[in-house]
């Protein structure tokens, strides 16, 4: 018997706005090639995942139709997402819910508000245009345009960003890992940031990013009085920054991965000596692996490491708040190592089909998955040389463990609730959007 199919034709349907070549770019199969029968299901599922991970479609269905002997046709049926997303911004100015609730007594005046607009398929080529305005704790204008493919071979992309922020409430110091803020009638700090980034997609799974930025800070003298380590003796700071990032992403579903791995490496230099102001190096390594186990179980772990210049002003401090159970603490440090683990089991899975005449025609099926999980996180954060001494979480091994639930629905967007106990013997309840790591 013949152990392969010949792909006679690939038919793509449902992409009313998205250009066909953008979809074809994600496929490793082509018309006229042979498809090994024993691997056909595995290959088709991989093609489906790659299209889903573009985030351009609510639903992707791939079917095979036999047209005689060993020839087949492949039908790719798509339901496009809503690409224009206006938004009302109503968000916490603090790092997370626990920081706001515990450290700042759930003060409603610490809310940022505003409006935004995102079109993430502007020309049908997966290009993203975004604008947003914020008021409240900060006054901010942000704009960005990203086009993933500017070359005929569809390997190179370009992103342009512009951001203006004016602070009259500002975190000027950290004490006992709690950020301290100062409010003024005048502007405390103004930032203008602009950047251009070139991306190169080497293959389906490998990305390279090259970025050049210009940062401009205008600082009020009050900040230097509040914290002599906030910055040097300058009120206006300019810096040119350059960076490189490598990303190898083999995760099955990016929004909520259950299988595969991701490796990310970043190198950045703030200040090139042109303005004689900033001199900072930064390197970061991030690795996650995900495993599908028996009986609807999954295990995942993440290793991350950061190393930056040891002696920096407070304005340029790095921090860590990713270890579960320590959400309310802001742990500044020039270097850290973290290791996070999650074991989960799917305890509920169902898809709710909608009537084709439904008002929301772009959503045919609504999946709902609930996972119960247990986790263990740990890390070590080295303090800056010029940092205050009242930081009890630096230069020591910290850890946490706990349980939680993840709710996953349309486009694999997830909501998590977690109960943890940390190495300080504190219990912590947290709520988050997005996957663990």
Short mmCIF file of C-alpha atoms in Angstrom, two decimals, residues 20-314:
data_model
loop_
_atom_site.label_atom_id
_atom_site.label_comp_id
_atom_site.label_asym_id
_atom_site.label_seq_id
_atom_site.Cartn_x
_atom_site.Cartn_y
_atom_site.Cartn_z
CA UNK A 20 -3.70 34.60 1.96
CA UNK A 21 0.10 34.83 1.80
CA UNK A 22 0.19 35.76 5.51
CA UNK A 23 -1.51 32.43 6.29
CA UNK A 24 0.60 30.47 3.80
CA UNK A 25 3.71 31.92 5.51
CA UNK A 26 2.80 29.88 8.61
CA UNK A 27 2.50 26.57 6.73
CA UNK A 28 5.28 24.04 6.29
CA UNK A 29 3.18 22.01 3.81
CA UNK A 30 2.82 23.03 0.15
CA UNK A 31 0.81 21.94 -2.83
CA UNK A 32 2.37 19.04 -4.74
CA UNK A 33 4.45 17.69 -1.86
CA UNK A 34 4.12 14.29 -0.22
CA UNK A 35 2.55 13.85 3.20
CA UNK A 36 3.44 10.67 5.11
CA UNK A 37 0.18 8.98 6.13
CA UNK A 38 1.40 7.86 9.53
CA UNK A 39 2.35 11.46 10.43
CA UNK A 40 -0.51 13.25 8.70
CA UNK A 41 -2.54 13.91 11.87
CA UNK A 42 0.51 15.17 13.78
CA UNK A 43 1.56 17.47 10.92
CA UNK A 44 -1.95 18.89 10.44
CA UNK A 45 -2.26 19.62 14.17
CA UNK A 46 1.08 21.44 14.10
CA UNK A 47 -0.06 23.55 11.13
CA UNK A 48 -3.25 24.39 13.02
CA UNK A 49 -1.32 25.50 16.11
CA UNK A 50 0.92 27.78 14.04
CA UNK A 51 -2.08 29.55 12.53
CA UNK A 52 -3.75 29.87 15.95
CA UNK A 53 -0.59 31.45 17.35
CA UNK A 54 -0.86 34.35 14.90
CA UNK A 55 -3.76 35.53 17.12
CA UNK A 56 -5.57 36.61 13.95
CA UNK A 57 -8.34 34.01 14.17
CA UNK A 58 -10.90 32.98 16.76
CA UNK A 59 -11.15 29.49 15.28
CA UNK A 60 -9.05 27.33 12.94
CA UNK A 61 -10.26 24.06 11.41
CA UNK A 62 -8.21 21.93 9.01
CA UNK A 63 -9.82 19.06 7.10
CA UNK A 64 -8.44 16.50 4.64
CA UNK A 65 -10.51 15.35 1.67
CA UNK A 66 -9.52 12.34 -0.44
CA UNK A 67 -9.92 12.87 -4.20
CA UNK A 68 -8.88 9.41 -5.39
CA UNK A 69 -5.94 7.06 -5.03
CA UNK A 70 -3.39 8.80 -2.81
CA UNK A 71 -4.29 12.40 -3.65
CA UNK A 72 -5.86 14.76 -1.10
CA UNK A 73 -7.09 18.31 -0.76
CA UNK A 74 -6.58 20.23 2.46
CA UNK A 75 -9.24 22.72 3.55
CA UNK A 76 -8.30 25.41 6.07
CA UNK A 77 -11.47 27.00 7.47
CA UNK A 78 -11.01 30.19 9.46
CA UNK A 79 -13.11 32.54 11.58
CA UNK A 80 -11.37 35.90 11.85
CA UNK A 81 -11.09 37.83 15.09
CA UNK A 82 -12.40 41.32 15.66
CA UNK A 83 -9.36 43.33 14.60
CA UNK A 84 -10.41 46.78 15.81
CA UNK A 85 -10.40 46.92 19.60
CA UNK A 86 -11.36 50.22 21.24
CA UNK A 87 -10.68 50.15 24.96
CA UNK A 88 -11.63 52.02 28.08
CA UNK A 89 -8.61 52.08 30.38
CA UNK A 90 -9.39 51.63 34.07
CA UNK A 91 -6.42 50.05 35.77
CA UNK A 92 -4.33 49.98 38.90
CA UNK A 93 -1.27 52.20 38.87
CA UNK A 94 0.45 49.66 41.12
CA UNK A 95 2.35 46.55 40.04
CA UNK A 96 -0.42 44.06 40.83
CA UNK A 97 -3.61 43.57 42.83
CA UNK A 98 -1.81 42.53 46.04
CA UNK A 99 0.52 45.55 45.95
CA UNK A 100 -2.51 47.86 45.66
CA UNK A 101 -4.66 46.01 48.22
CA UNK A 102 -2.09 45.50 50.98
CA UNK A 103 0.58 48.17 50.57
CA UNK A 104 -1.71 51.03 49.60
CA UNK A 105 -4.92 50.05 51.41
CA UNK A 106 -6.87 49.61 48.13
CA UNK A 107 -6.91 53.37 47.59
CA UNK A 108 -9.22 54.12 44.65
CA UNK A 109 -7.35 57.34 43.90
CA UNK A 110 -4.49 55.15 42.63
CA UNK A 111 -6.46 54.27 39.49
CA UNK A 112 -5.32 55.17 35.97
CA UNK A 113 -8.02 55.89 33.43
CA UNK A 114 -8.08 56.64 29.73
CA UNK A 115 -8.90 55.29 26.30
CA UNK A 116 -7.13 53.38 23.58
CA UNK A 117 -7.54 51.93 20.11
CA UNK A 118 -5.77 48.94 18.61
CA UNK A 119 -6.07 47.56 15.09
CA UNK A 120 -4.02 44.40 14.87
CA UNK A 121 -4.56 43.58 11.22
CA UNK A 122 -4.59 47.04 9.67
CA UNK A 123 -3.71 46.17 6.07
CA UNK A 124 -4.54 42.47 6.29
CA UNK A 125 -0.84 41.63 6.74
CA UNK A 126 -0.90 41.19 10.54
CA UNK A 127 0.34 44.75 11.08
CA UNK A 128 -0.60 46.40 14.36
CA UNK A 129 -1.44 50.06 14.97
CA UNK A 130 -2.03 51.21 18.55
CA UNK A 131 -2.80 54.49 20.33
CA UNK A 132 -3.60 55.07 23.99
CA UNK A 133 -4.08 57.97 26.41
CA UNK A 134 -3.88 57.70 30.20
CA UNK A 135 -4.66 60.01 33.07
CA UNK A 136 -4.78 59.63 36.85
CA UNK A 137 -1.52 58.74 38.55
CA UNK A 138 0.27 59.50 35.31
CA UNK A 139 -0.41 61.39 32.08
CA UNK A 140 0.67 59.29 29.13
CA UNK A 141 0.42 59.15 25.35
CA UNK A 142 1.56 55.99 23.59
CA UNK A 143 1.63 55.09 19.90
CA UNK A 144 3.05 52.10 18.05
CA UNK A 145 3.08 50.60 14.58
CA UNK A 146 4.38 47.11 13.83
CA UNK A 147 4.54 45.41 10.45
CA UNK A 148 5.90 41.84 10.63
CA UNK A 149 6.85 41.51 6.97
CA UNK A 150 8.59 44.24 4.96
CA UNK A 151 10.58 41.98 2.63
CA UNK A 152 9.50 39.75 -0.24
CA UNK A 153 10.74 36.66 1.58
CA UNK A 154 8.56 37.64 4.57
CA UNK A 155 11.42 37.37 7.04
CA UNK A 156 11.99 40.97 8.13
CA UNK A 157 9.69 43.21 10.17
CA UNK A 158 9.74 46.71 11.64
CA UNK A 159 8.25 48.34 14.75
CA UNK A 160 8.12 52.06 15.59
CA UNK A 161 7.22 53.24 19.12
CA UNK A 162 6.71 56.63 20.74
CA UNK A 163 5.84 57.19 24.40
CA UNK A 164 5.41 60.36 26.49
CA UNK A 165 4.82 60.14 30.27
CA UNK A 166 4.41 62.95 32.79
CA UNK A 167 4.48 62.00 36.50
CA UNK A 168 3.17 64.04 39.42
CA UNK A 169 2.99 60.87 41.57
CA UNK A 170 6.25 58.96 41.54
CA UNK A 171 7.99 56.03 43.23
CA UNK A 172 11.16 57.68 44.52
CA UNK A 173 12.40 54.98 46.94
CA UNK A 174 11.79 51.45 48.20
CA UNK A 175 11.82 50.59 51.90
CA UNK A 176 11.34 47.08 53.26
CA UNK A 177 10.45 46.12 49.68
CA UNK A 178 7.46 48.51 49.65
CA UNK A 179 7.60 51.33 47.06
CA UNK A 180 7.35 54.86 48.47
CA UNK A 181 5.50 57.50 46.42
CA UNK A 182 5.54 61.28 46.47
CA UNK A 183 2.72 63.48 45.12
CA UNK A 184 3.36 66.98 43.87
CA UNK A 185 1.37 69.81 42.33
CA UNK A 186 4.15 70.10 39.77
CA UNK A 187 5.62 67.62 37.32
CA UNK A 188 8.20 65.40 39.00
CA UNK A 189 9.50 63.58 35.95
CA UNK A 190 8.85 63.69 32.23
CA UNK A 191 9.92 60.94 29.87
CA UNK A 192 10.02 60.86 26.09
CA UNK A 193 10.93 57.45 24.69
CA UNK A 194 11.16 56.55 21.01
CA UNK A 195 12.48 53.41 19.38
CA UNK A 196 12.82 51.50 16.15
CA UNK A 197 13.12 47.71 16.12
CA UNK A 198 13.98 45.39 13.25
CA UNK A 199 12.84 41.77 13.59
CA UNK A 200 14.09 38.84 11.56
CA UNK A 201 12.12 35.60 11.48
CA UNK A 202 14.74 33.04 10.62
CA UNK A 203 12.31 30.09 10.59
CA UNK A 204 8.88 29.22 11.95
CA UNK A 205 10.23 29.20 15.48
CA UNK A 206 13.33 31.44 15.60
CA UNK A 207 13.18 35.22 15.90
CA UNK A 208 15.92 37.87 16.12
CA UNK A 209 15.23 41.44 17.28
CA UNK A 210 17.54 44.46 16.96
CA UNK A 211 16.49 47.69 18.68
CA UNK A 212 17.78 51.24 19.00
CA UNK A 213 16.13 53.65 21.46
CA UNK A 214 16.38 57.25 22.53
CA UNK A 215 15.32 58.11 26.11
CA UNK A 216 14.95 61.61 27.47
CA UNK A 217 14.26 62.26 31.18
CA UNK A 218 13.56 65.64 32.77
CA UNK A 219 13.77 65.36 36.57
CA UNK A 220 12.52 67.76 39.25
CA UNK A 221 15.05 68.71 41.97
CA UNK A 222 12.58 67.47 44.60
CA UNK A 223 13.44 63.86 43.73
CA UNK A 224 17.11 64.41 44.57
CA UNK A 225 16.11 65.82 47.95
CA UNK A 226 13.82 62.85 48.65
CA UNK A 227 16.45 60.32 47.53
CA UNK A 228 20.03 61.38 46.91
CA UNK A 229 20.57 58.13 45.00
CA UNK A 230 17.66 58.78 42.61
CA UNK A 231 20.01 60.02 39.92
CA UNK A 232 23.22 61.98 39.46
CA UNK A 233 23.45 65.78 39.59
CA UNK A 234 21.68 66.30 36.27
CA UNK A 235 18.10 67.37 35.64
CA UNK A 236 17.98 66.41 31.96
CA UNK A 237 19.20 62.97 30.96
CA UNK A 238 19.55 61.65 27.42
CA UNK A 239 20.64 58.20 26.41
CA UNK A 240 20.92 56.14 23.25
CA UNK A 241 20.32 52.44 23.93
CA UNK A 242 20.88 49.41 21.74
CA UNK A 243 19.70 45.86 22.26
CA UNK A 244 19.46 42.39 20.78
CA UNK A 245 16.96 39.63 21.56
CA UNK A 246 16.77 36.02 20.41
CA UNK A 247 13.55 34.07 20.82
CA UNK A 248 13.10 30.35 20.02
CA UNK A 249 9.48 29.46 20.63
CA UNK A 250 8.23 25.86 20.29
CA UNK A 251 5.18 26.24 22.55
CA UNK A 252 1.97 24.67 21.29
CA UNK A 253 -0.34 27.56 22.25
CA UNK A 254 1.38 30.81 23.20
CA UNK A 255 -1.45 32.24 25.32
CA UNK A 256 -1.68 29.11 27.50
CA UNK A 257 1.04 26.57 26.63
CA UNK A 258 0.74 22.90 27.64
CA UNK A 259 3.52 21.40 25.52
CA UNK A 260 6.83 22.54 24.02
CA UNK A 261 9.46 25.04 25.15
CA UNK A 262 10.63 28.62 24.81
CA UNK A 263 14.14 30.08 25.03
CA UNK A 264 14.63 33.85 25.17
CA UNK A 265 17.96 35.71 25.46
CA UNK A 266 18.30 39.50 25.75
CA UNK A 267 21.33 41.79 25.75
CA UNK A 268 20.99 45.55 26.16
CA UNK A 269 23.32 48.52 26.60
CA UNK A 270 21.88 51.75 28.00
CA UNK A 271 24.08 54.70 27.09
CA UNK A 272 26.69 54.69 24.32
CA UNK A 273 28.85 57.45 25.80
CA UNK A 274 27.38 60.10 23.49
CA UNK A 275 25.74 62.10 26.31
CA UNK A 276 28.04 60.87 29.10
CA UNK A 277 25.05 60.14 31.33
CA UNK A 278 23.98 56.50 31.54
CA UNK A 279 26.21 53.44 31.54
CA UNK A 280 24.33 50.19 32.09
CA UNK A 281 24.60 46.64 30.74
CA UNK A 282 21.79 44.13 30.99
CA UNK A 283 21.59 40.44 30.06
CA UNK A 284 18.62 38.16 30.64
CA UNK A 285 17.95 34.47 29.99
CA UNK A 286 14.47 32.95 30.13
CA UNK A 287 13.71 29.26 29.54
CA UNK A 288 10.36 27.48 29.97
CA UNK A 289 9.44 23.87 29.25
CA UNK A 290 5.99 22.29 29.17
CA UNK A 291 5.12 18.59 29.31
CA UNK A 292 1.87 16.72 28.66
CA UNK A 293 1.49 13.83 31.13
CA UNK A 294 -1.07 11.06 31.53
CA UNK A 295 -4.57 11.48 32.97
CA UNK A 296 -5.03 15.08 31.78
CA UNK A 297 -2.00 16.29 33.75
CA UNK A 298 0.63 18.81 32.67
CA UNK A 299 3.91 19.89 34.21
CA UNK A 300 5.87 23.04 33.43
CA UNK A 301 8.95 24.79 34.76
CA UNK A 302 10.67 28.09 34.14
CA UNK A 303 14.25 29.21 34.74
CA UNK A 304 15.14 32.89 34.45
CA UNK A 305 18.32 34.82 35.14
CA UNK A 306 19.18 38.52 35.04
CA UNK A 307 22.52 40.28 35.36
CA UNK A 308 22.98 44.06 35.15
CA UNK A 309 25.56 46.64 36.15
CA UNK A 310 25.99 46.49 39.94
CA UNK A 311 26.05 50.17 40.88
CA UNK A 312 23.16 52.16 39.37
CA UNK A 313 21.01 55.13 40.44
CA UNK A 314 17.51 54.35 41.70
#
